[in-house]
Amino acid sequence: MAAEQGRPRVLYWTEVFLPYVGGTEVVGAQLIEGLKQRGYDLVIATSHGHLDLPDEGLHDGIPVYRFPFRTAAASRDVGVFADVRRRVAELKRSFAPDLVHVHAVGPSLLFHLRSIAAHPAPWLFTPHTPLTDRLPGQDTILGEAFRSTDWTVCVSEAQRESIRPLSPEASARSSVIYWGLEEPTLSPAPLPFEEPRLLCLGRLVPDKGLDVALAAFPNLVERFPRLRLTVIGEGPSRPELERQAASLGVREAVDFLGRVPEVHSHLNAATLILMPSRWEETFGLVALEAALMGRPVVATRLGALPEVVLHERTGLLVPSEDSAALAEAASSLLNHPEKAIEMGRAARQRALERFTLDRCVDDYDALYRRLLARRMSG
């Protein structure tokens, strides 16, 4: 593999990548494009996931190499594991990265660690997932990663705080770089109050707490008869959520849209965004997407959500698992349009100042160059 002369080479290592559509994949693709524009020569190493994808491809001219990480890690056949490790090692030797950036805590992390010797290079670790339920002891892959990485990047202060008791040595070599997004080309529309609409956006799994939003909805419909709820996303919980809506007598007022090609027009049609997560969100990308469209958010006070949603300034925060509190918070904004409008404006202004893609790329660019300079001087 011929690397471009004079350009720093970065191996971008991620559990899954586009065409998977999740927060890490969407922002990661934007980050990669920004780094490419800054002069980096990039290669993406990822997995097939559960899709039938080619082993090699291109993303915007950047080589993408996919490996069966999960299958190989779960296989009892030592030969299968060894073959994937060999292929990964060959990629590292041929590309010869100056830096490896790992965005994974799944099976792909194991193969990165087991192939470091093929081409030793500084590497930084962005875990993305909550770590409070993971114990990085001496005999775990996560513990090994924290000990061997040159730097850990957390996507929020909440995530960084969760690392401190689990791995003090990693915490001492860490920093926070918030995710950032490009400003949408679609301009924010006025918040609709004559026919108000709530929006829940994300994977339909228990962690996202959509059942709590549905439990709150009958109370809200009673107060606001023209209110509708839109649910965007797919996942294993969808049939159960549809049954719940029917059992609560609100199925006709709830639109389950599944996956959609773009979300900005749906955000623009919403009055409020609900994030009733029971999961310790490490960032809360939906809240940022809502802010960029000038939408206030009602979210649970968990994980990093209070860093993205400022209570009483850009939205409202409520306890998790509390449908009554969620309904009351949403009702207070629907009853006071001027308050909701001001929160939406403040959210957008803050997003454009603090959570931009340029700022995110700048921060990673500075960190990359610091690690590369340390390598050159060492």
Coordinates of C-alpha atoms in Angstrom, one line a residue, residues 53 89 115 117 162 172 186 247 259 302:
L53 CA -20.0 -6.0 2.8
A89 CA -0.8 -7.3 10.9
S115 CA -1.2 -6.9 16.3
A117 CA 4.0 -5.6 17.4
S162 CA -16.2 7.3 34.9
A172 CA -4.0 10.8 34.0
L186 CA -31.7 23.4 6.3
S247 CA -52.7 -0.6 24.9
R259 CA -35.2 4.5 9.5
L302 CA -27.9 10.9 33.1

